[in-house]
Amino acid sequence: MSATGSGIVSGIIFGFALVFLLQQIGFLSLSGLASGLLYLLLFVVVFAVLFGIIANALGKRRARKLAAPTASA
Amino acid sequence: MRATKSGRSFAVAVRASLAFGVAVLLLAPFVPVAGATPGTRSGTGPGGNPGAGFLYSVSWNGRGTSNATTTGTALTVSFGSAITMQFHWSSGGSSGPPGGVSEVEFQAFLFGFSFITRALTNTPALTTPTGVTNLTWDPGALTYIVSGVYLCLASIFAPNGSTIWSESFYIKANAPFVVGALLPLILLLLLVYELYAVLTVKPTAPKGVQPWSASKETDQKPESGSGKNGGSEESGPVAEENGKP
């Protein structure tokens, strides 16, 4: 799986877990169908995109770092 | 390479299983519990004819629910023992609510669906000007699976099925220590692991460049043209293995 793909998967699981954690500790109510699904969708999409971008950037940066010593040698 | 791939697949499988397990645990309240009273009404929204001059209220084990109107002011409750809900009504007159109080009902919602419904029918309907009906129920297996904030609805019905009065309020259910502590802990660990997974993500090769030969200046095509590594995003160690002569 690519770095971006890994980041997206992590973001989806992160968003999913965060919504339920907030519900467990009393910050969020998932009682309404529309509001509950909206929270889930919002958190999952936002964190999937965010983690995808972060993973993409980190993956590229590490690839350049990894390749630099070999290329200069 | 095979070992790395199977290792990653294992990690993904473990994470997916963990997420699935948590989801099942959280959605478990939807599974019908033995002894649960099925809902007997629909459309129990506020409205109806409350009756002029009547005062209605409901309490949860003696604690009023009228102030628990937001998640921030939710009534902190425990499902560890039997719950008694007292439905009160009173008036200054000599007659009871219009038609009398035939049934009282309690519902708790998750994703728009009522996952707890408890009701008590009074036969015949209570017509006294002032009265109390106790709805006592045992949470049973819900003790171990219900925790967090939930919207609840308490209703009083007339014999013809119309809603005399209803009130929405929030409860914050505390599960027994093992579940109450374990579930948020699992979720927290999952969050930390996903953050760790993102921050330690494997290197990505720029398109058309092998990671072991990539640099800021070079943008060469892979020698094998449409080779199996060309354009793919391989991890560093794996790519290094492939690149060795």
mmCIF file of N, CA and C in Angstrom, chain A residues 1-4 6-7 9-11 13-18 20-21 23-33 36-37 40 51 54-56 58-60 62-64 66-68 70-71, chain B residues 8 12 15 19 23 26 71 109-113 147-151 170 172 183-184 187-188 190-191 194-195 197-206 211-216 233 236 240:
data_model
loop_
_atom_site.group_PDB
_atom_site.id
_atom_site.type_symbol
_atom_site.label_atom_id
_atom_site.label_comp_id
_atom_site.label_asym_id
_atom_site.label_seq_id
_atom_site.Cartn_x
_atom_site.Cartn_y
_atom_site.Cartn_z
ATOM 1 N N MET A 1 0.846 -1.199 0.000
ATOM 2 C CA MET A 1 0.000 0.000 0.000
ATOM 3 C C MET A 1 0.880 1.248 0.000
ATOM 4 N N SER A 2 0.494 2.253 -0.744
ATOM 5 C CA SER A 2 1.288 3.476 -0.800
ATOM 6 C C SER A 2 1.172 4.251 0.506
ATOM 7 N N ALA A 3 2.086 5.207 0.676
ATOM 8 C CA ALA A 3 2.059 6.020 1.896
ATOM 9 C C ALA A 3 0.731 6.759 2.012
ATOM 10 N N THR A 4 0.253 7.306 0.886
ATOM 11 C CA THR A 4 -1.022 8.042 0.902
ATOM 12 C C THR A 4 -2.169 7.123 1.289
ATOM 13 N N SER A 6 -1.992 4.354 3.010
ATOM 14 C CA SER A 6 -1.878 4.018 4.439
ATOM 15 C C SER A 6 -2.419 5.150 5.298
ATOM 16 N N GLY A 7 -2.097 6.381 4.907
ATOM 17 C CA GLY A 7 -2.559 7.550 5.646
ATOM 18 C C GLY A 7 -4.071 7.662 5.631
ATOM 19 N N VAL A 9 -6.253 5.199 5.200
ATOM 20 C CA VAL A 9 -6.829 4.137 6.042
ATOM 21 C C VAL A 9 -6.719 4.518 7.523
ATOM 22 N N SER A 10 -5.533 5.038 7.901
ATOM 23 C CA SER A 10 -5.341 5.459 9.292
ATOM 24 C C SER A 10 -6.320 6.568 9.657
ATOM 25 N N GLY A 11 -6.520 7.509 8.739
ATOM 26 C CA GLY A 11 -7.425 8.632 8.982
ATOM 27 C C GLY A 11 -8.859 8.182 9.170
ATOM 28 N N ILE A 13 -9.895 5.186 10.243
ATOM 29 C CA ILE A 13 -10.014 4.514 11.547
ATOM 30 C C ILE A 13 -9.918 5.535 12.674
ATOM 31 N N PHE A 14 -9.036 6.522 12.513
ATOM 32 C CA PHE A 14 -8.865 7.569 13.529
ATOM 33 C C PHE A 14 -10.170 8.351 13.710
ATOM 34 N N GLY A 15 -10.762 8.787 12.611
ATOM 35 C CA GLY A 15 -12.010 9.555 12.674
ATOM 36 C C GLY A 15 -13.130 8.761 13.315
ATOM 37 N N PHE A 16 -13.217 7.496 12.919
ATOM 38 C CA PHE A 16 -14.224 6.591 13.447
ATOM 39 C C PHE A 16 -14.059 6.433 14.968
ATOM 40 N N ALA A 17 -12.821 6.178 15.389
ATOM 41 C CA ALA A 17 -12.547 5.975 16.816
ATOM 42 C C ALA A 17 -12.781 7.254 17.608
ATOM 43 N N LEU A 18 -12.421 8.399 17.017
ATOM 44 C CA LEU A 18 -12.549 9.671 17.723
ATOM 45 C C LEU A 18 -14.016 10.016 18.001
ATOM 46 N N PHE A 20 -16.524 7.973 18.400
ATOM 47 C CA PHE A 20 -17.061 7.136 19.472
ATOM 48 C C PHE A 20 -16.421 7.456 20.822
ATOM 49 N N LEU A 21 -15.163 7.863 20.784
ATOM 50 C CA LEU A 21 -14.526 8.247 22.056
ATOM 51 C C LEU A 21 -15.195 9.502 22.615
ATOM 52 N N GLN A 23 -18.185 10.436 22.076
ATOM 53 C CA GLN A 23 -19.516 10.058 22.560
ATOM 54 C C GLN A 23 -19.418 9.376 23.930
ATOM 55 N N GLN A 24 -18.391 8.562 24.084
ATOM 56 C CA GLN A 24 -18.212 7.837 25.346
ATOM 57 C C GLN A 24 -17.935 8.777 26.511
ATOM 58 N N ILE A 25 -17.150 9.831 26.244
ATOM 59 C CA ILE A 25 -16.787 10.710 27.356
ATOM 60 C C ILE A 25 -17.751 11.887 27.498
ATOM 61 N N GLY A 26 -18.795 11.900 26.687
ATOM 62 C CA GLY A 26 -19.877 12.849 26.905
ATOM 63 C C GLY A 26 -19.785 14.169 26.160
ATOM 64 N N PHE A 27 -18.920 14.253 25.158
ATOM 65 C CA PHE A 27 -18.811 15.498 24.406
ATOM 66 C C PHE A 27 -19.719 15.528 23.181
ATOM 67 N N LEU A 28 -20.197 14.374 22.792
ATOM 68 C CA LEU A 28 -20.916 14.268 21.519
ATOM 69 C C LEU A 28 -22.110 13.333 21.708
ATOM 70 N N SER A 29 -23.239 13.708 21.108
ATOM 71 C CA SER A 29 -24.394 12.825 21.154
ATOM 72 C C SER A 29 -24.641 12.257 19.770
ATOM 73 N N LEU A 30 -24.760 10.951 19.680
ATOM 74 C CA LEU A 30 -25.031 10.310 18.391
ATOM 75 C C LEU A 30 -26.473 9.807 18.358
ATOM 76 N N SER A 31 -27.352 10.490 19.066
ATOM 77 C CA SER A 31 -28.725 10.008 19.184
ATOM 78 C C SER A 31 -29.549 10.245 17.925
ATOM 79 N N GLY A 32 -29.307 11.353 17.247
ATOM 80 C CA GLY A 32 -30.065 11.630 16.025
ATOM 81 C C GLY A 32 -29.464 10.891 14.852
ATOM 82 N N LEU A 33 -30.314 10.436 13.929
ATOM 83 C CA LEU A 33 -29.800 9.703 12.765
ATOM 84 C C LEU A 33 -28.965 10.625 11.880
ATOM 85 N N GLY A 36 -25.923 12.111 13.865
ATOM 86 C CA GLY A 36 -24.953 11.054 14.156
ATOM 87 C C GLY A 36 -24.146 10.659 12.932
ATOM 88 N N LEU A 37 -24.860 10.442 11.826
ATOM 89 C CA LEU A 37 -24.169 10.067 10.588
ATOM 90 C C LEU A 37 -23.320 11.222 10.061
ATOM 91 N N LEU A 40 -20.125 11.254 12.032
ATOM 92 C CA LEU A 40 -19.265 10.148 11.596
ATOM 93 C C LEU A 40 -18.602 10.477 10.257
ATOM 94 N N PHE A 51 -4.848 12.949 7.069
ATOM 95 C CA PHE A 51 -3.809 11.928 7.233
ATOM 96 C C PHE A 51 -3.228 11.525 5.877
ATOM 97 N N ILE A 54 -0.755 14.269 5.032
ATOM 98 C CA ILE A 54 0.431 14.172 5.890
ATOM 99 C C ILE A 54 1.297 12.979 5.471
ATOM 100 N N ALA A 55 0.650 11.830 5.267
ATOM 101 C CA ALA A 55 1.398 10.622 4.903
ATOM 102 C C ALA A 55 2.077 10.789 3.549
ATOM 103 N N ASN A 56 1.396 11.424 2.623
ATOM 104 C CA ASN A 56 1.973 11.664 1.294
ATOM 105 C C ASN A 56 3.226 12.524 1.407
ATOM 106 N N LEU A 58 5.091 13.103 4.122
ATOM 107 C CA LEU A 58 6.151 12.419 4.881
ATOM 108 C C LEU A 58 6.808 11.333 4.050
ATOM 109 N N GLY A 59 5.985 10.602 3.294
ATOM 110 C CA GLY A 59 6.521 9.530 2.456
ATOM 111 C C GLY A 59 7.485 10.050 1.411
ATOM 112 N N LYS A 60 7.115 11.139 0.771
ATOM 113 C CA LYS A 60 7.985 11.720 -0.261
ATOM 114 C C LYS A 60 9.267 12.252 0.362
ATOM 115 N N ARG A 62 10.752 11.305 3.106
ATOM 116 C CA ARG A 62 11.636 10.213 3.537
ATOM 117 C C ARG A 62 12.274 9.516 2.348
ATOM 118 N N ALA A 63 11.550 9.430 1.256
ATOM 119 C CA ALA A 63 12.134 8.807 0.066
ATOM 120 C C ALA A 63 13.301 9.640 -0.443
ATOM 121 N N ARG A 64 13.146 10.955 -0.401
ATOM 122 C CA ARG A 64 14.239 11.846 -0.864
ATOM 123 C C ARG A 64 15.441 11.726 0.071
ATOM 124 N N LEU A 66 16.206 9.197 1.932
ATOM 125 C CA LEU A 66 16.775 7.866 1.778
ATOM 126 C C LEU A 66 17.641 7.796 0.520
ATOM 127 N N ALA A 67 17.197 8.479 -0.517
ATOM 128 C CA ALA A 67 17.881 8.386 -1.809
ATOM 129 C C ALA A 67 19.080 9.312 -1.894
ATOM 130 N N ALA A 68 19.067 10.396 -1.150
ATOM 131 C CA ALA A 68 20.129 11.413 -1.281
ATOM 132 C C ALA A 68 21.537 10.865 -1.069
ATOM 133 N N THR A 70 22.754 7.849 -1.429
ATOM 134 C CA THR A 70 23.071 6.906 -2.490
ATOM 135 C C THR A 70 23.379 7.649 -3.792
ATOM 136 N N ALA A 71 22.556 8.668 -4.057
ATOM 137 C CA ALA A 71 22.725 9.409 -5.305
ATOM 138 C C ALA A 71 24.032 10.188 -5.314
ATOM 139 N N ARG B 8 2.593 -6.174 6.771
ATOM 140 C CA ARG B 8 1.689 -5.022 6.615
ATOM 141 C C ARG B 8 0.236 -5.477 6.575
ATOM 142 N N VAL B 12 -2.749 -4.308 9.033
ATOM 143 C CA VAL B 12 -4.030 -3.766 8.557
ATOM 144 C C VAL B 12 -5.176 -4.617 9.077
ATOM 145 N N ARG B 15 -5.771 -3.914 12.777
ATOM 146 C CA ARG B 15 -6.430 -2.620 12.981
ATOM 147 C C ARG B 15 -7.890 -2.681 12.568
ATOM 148 N N ALA B 19 -11.118 -2.092 14.961
ATOM 149 C CA ALA B 19 -12.154 -1.096 14.653
ATOM 150 C C ALA B 19 -13.517 -1.766 14.555
ATOM 151 N N ALA B 23 -16.786 -1.200 16.930
ATOM 152 C CA ALA B 23 -18.071 -0.831 16.318
ATOM 153 C C ALA B 23 -19.168 -1.778 16.771
ATOM 154 N N LEU B 26 -20.127 -1.021 20.316
ATOM 155 C CA LEU B 26 -20.897 0.209 20.464
ATOM 156 C C LEU B 26 -22.301 0.086 19.882
ATOM 157 N N THR B 71 -26.191 18.065 26.025
ATOM 158 C CA THR B 71 -25.196 17.037 26.366
ATOM 159 C C THR B 71 -24.335 17.492 27.541
ATOM 160 N N PHE B 109 -32.300 6.849 22.535
ATOM 161 C CA PHE B 109 -32.027 6.785 21.100
ATOM 162 C C PHE B 109 -30.535 6.738 20.787
ATOM 163 N N LEU B 110 -30.230 6.020 19.706
ATOM 164 C CA LEU B 110 -28.878 6.012 19.148
ATOM 165 C C LEU B 110 -29.033 5.957 17.631
ATOM 166 N N PHE B 111 -28.429 6.890 16.946
ATOM 167 C CA PHE B 111 -28.557 7.027 15.497
ATOM 168 C C PHE B 111 -30.031 7.054 15.063
ATOM 169 N N GLY B 112 -30.851 7.721 15.847
ATOM 170 C CA GLY B 112 -32.243 7.907 15.464
ATOM 171 C C GLY B 112 -33.155 6.740 15.808
ATOM 172 N N PHE B 113 -32.576 5.631 16.257
ATOM 173 C CA PHE B 113 -33.394 4.469 16.569
ATOM 174 C C PHE B 113 -33.491 4.301 18.083
ATOM 175 N N SER B 147 -22.887 2.966 27.492
ATOM 176 C CA SER B 147 -22.146 4.050 28.161
ATOM 177 C C SER B 147 -22.012 5.195 27.184
ATOM 178 N N GLY B 148 -21.911 6.390 27.741
ATOM 179 C CA GLY B 148 -21.841 7.571 26.887
ATOM 180 C C GLY B 148 -23.103 8.405 26.980
ATOM 181 N N VAL B 149 -23.235 9.369 26.087
ATOM 182 C CA VAL B 149 -24.363 10.306 26.139
ATOM 183 C C VAL B 149 -25.473 9.863 25.184
ATOM 184 N N TYR B 150 -26.679 9.861 25.678
ATOM 185 C CA TYR B 150 -27.825 9.451 24.865
ATOM 186 C C TYR B 150 -28.996 10.410 25.085
ATOM 187 N N LEU B 151 -29.754 10.611 24.014
ATOM 188 C CA LEU B 151 -30.984 11.395 24.099
ATOM 189 C C LEU B 151 -32.120 10.461 24.501
ATOM 190 N N TYR B 170 -31.199 14.419 28.230
ATOM 191 C CA TYR B 170 -29.982 13.653 27.958
ATOM 192 C C TYR B 170 -29.517 12.931 29.217
ATOM 193 N N LYS B 172 -26.063 10.692 30.720
ATOM 194 C CA LYS B 172 -24.686 10.246 30.512
ATOM 195 C C LYS B 172 -24.538 8.970 31.329
ATOM 196 N N LEU B 183 -13.247 0.444 27.259
ATOM 197 C CA LEU B 183 -13.632 0.889 25.918
ATOM 198 C C LEU B 183 -12.958 2.208 25.520
ATOM 199 N N PRO B 184 -13.020 3.253 26.359
ATOM 200 C CA PRO B 184 -12.282 4.473 26.003
ATOM 201 C C PRO B 184 -10.779 4.234 25.879
ATOM 202 N N LEU B 187 -10.148 2.742 22.511
ATOM 203 C CA LEU B 187 -10.292 3.798 21.502
ATOM 204 C C LEU B 187 -9.083 4.731 21.519
ATOM 205 N N LEU B 188 -8.621 5.059 22.721
ATOM 206 C CA LEU B 188 -7.443 5.931 22.834
ATOM 207 C C LEU B 188 -6.209 5.261 22.230
ATOM 208 N N LEU B 190 -6.188 3.020 19.968
ATOM 209 C CA LEU B 190 -6.390 2.992 18.513
ATOM 210 C C LEU B 190 -6.000 4.338 17.899
ATOM 211 N N LEU B 191 -6.402 5.431 18.568
ATOM 212 C CA LEU B 191 -6.064 6.766 18.073
ATOM 213 C C LEU B 191 -4.553 6.972 18.063
ATOM 214 N N GLU B 194 -2.906 4.904 15.300
ATOM 215 C CA GLU B 194 -3.106 5.458 13.951
ATOM 216 C C GLU B 194 -2.220 6.684 13.740
ATOM 217 N N LEU B 195 -2.077 7.498 14.780
ATOM 218 C CA LEU B 195 -1.165 8.650 14.673
ATOM 219 C C LEU B 195 0.263 8.173 14.437
ATOM 220 N N ALA B 197 1.144 5.347 13.131
ATOM 221 C CA ALA B 197 1.227 4.751 11.797
ATOM 222 C C ALA B 197 1.431 5.824 10.729
ATOM 223 N N VAL B 198 0.785 6.963 10.918
ATOM 224 C CA VAL B 198 0.932 8.037 9.928
ATOM 225 C C VAL B 198 2.306 8.693 10.044
ATOM 226 N N LEU B 199 2.731 8.934 11.258
ATOM 227 C CA LEU B 199 4.006 9.635 11.440
ATOM 228 C C LEU B 199 5.207 8.767 11.077
ATOM 229 N N THR B 200 5.031 7.452 11.048
ATOM 230 C CA THR B 200 6.149 6.567 10.683
ATOM 231 C C THR B 200 5.883 5.886 9.340
ATOM 232 N N VAL B 201 5.161 6.594 8.501
ATOM 233 C CA VAL B 201 4.794 6.012 7.208
ATOM 234 C C VAL B 201 6.060 5.721 6.380
ATOM 235 N N LYS B 202 6.006 4.645 5.577
ATOM 236 C CA LYS B 202 7.166 4.242 4.765
ATOM 237 C C LYS B 202 7.377 5.242 3.636
ATOM 238 N N PRO B 203 8.632 5.378 3.190
ATOM 239 C CA PRO B 203 8.928 6.361 2.137
ATOM 240 C C PRO B 203 8.172 6.085 0.845
ATOM 241 N N THR B 204 7.828 7.162 0.164
ATOM 242 C CA THR B 204 7.154 7.053 -1.123
ATOM 243 C C THR B 204 8.093 7.565 -2.209
ATOM 244 N N ALA B 205 8.223 6.810 -3.274
ATOM 245 C CA ALA B 205 9.065 7.265 -4.382
ATOM 246 C C ALA B 205 8.277 8.213 -5.262
ATOM 247 N N PRO B 206 8.902 9.304 -5.736
ATOM 248 C CA PRO B 206 8.225 10.154 -6.703
ATOM 249 C C PRO B 206 7.891 9.339 -7.948
ATOM 250 N N PRO B 211 13.163 4.812 -5.490
ATOM 251 C CA PRO B 211 13.541 5.494 -4.245
ATOM 252 C C PRO B 211 15.047 5.486 -4.007
ATOM 253 N N TRP B 212 15.746 4.399 -4.445
ATOM 254 C CA TRP B 212 17.173 4.316 -4.154
ATOM 255 C C TRP B 212 18.013 5.209 -5.055
ATOM 256 N N SER B 213 17.391 5.756 -6.129
ATOM 257 C CA SER B 213 18.167 6.628 -7.001
ATOM 258 C C SER B 213 17.564 8.024 -7.083
ATOM 259 N N ALA B 214 16.545 8.268 -6.283
ATOM 260 C CA ALA B 214 15.861 9.562 -6.372
ATOM 261 C C ALA B 214 16.655 10.659 -5.675
ATOM 262 N N SER B 215 16.613 11.823 -6.248
ATOM 263 C CA SER B 215 17.158 13.006 -5.588
ATOM 264 C C SER B 215 16.349 14.194 -6.068
ATOM 265 N N LYS B 216 16.616 15.365 -5.509
ATOM 266 C CA LYS B 216 15.829 16.539 -5.877
ATOM 267 C C LYS B 216 16.037 16.897 -7.348
ATOM 268 N N GLU B 233 4.719 3.087 -5.717
ATOM 269 C CA GLU B 233 5.231 3.709 -4.502
ATOM 270 C C GLU B 233 5.723 2.618 -3.582
ATOM 271 N N GLY B 236 11.134 1.988 1.168
ATOM 272 C CA GLY B 236 12.581 2.077 1.044
ATOM 273 C C GLY B 236 13.292 0.746 1.130
ATOM 274 N N GLU B 240 15.167 -1.110 -1.840
ATOM 275 C CA GLU B 240 16.617 -1.313 -1.778
ATOM 276 C C GLU B 240 16.975 -2.761 -2.107
#
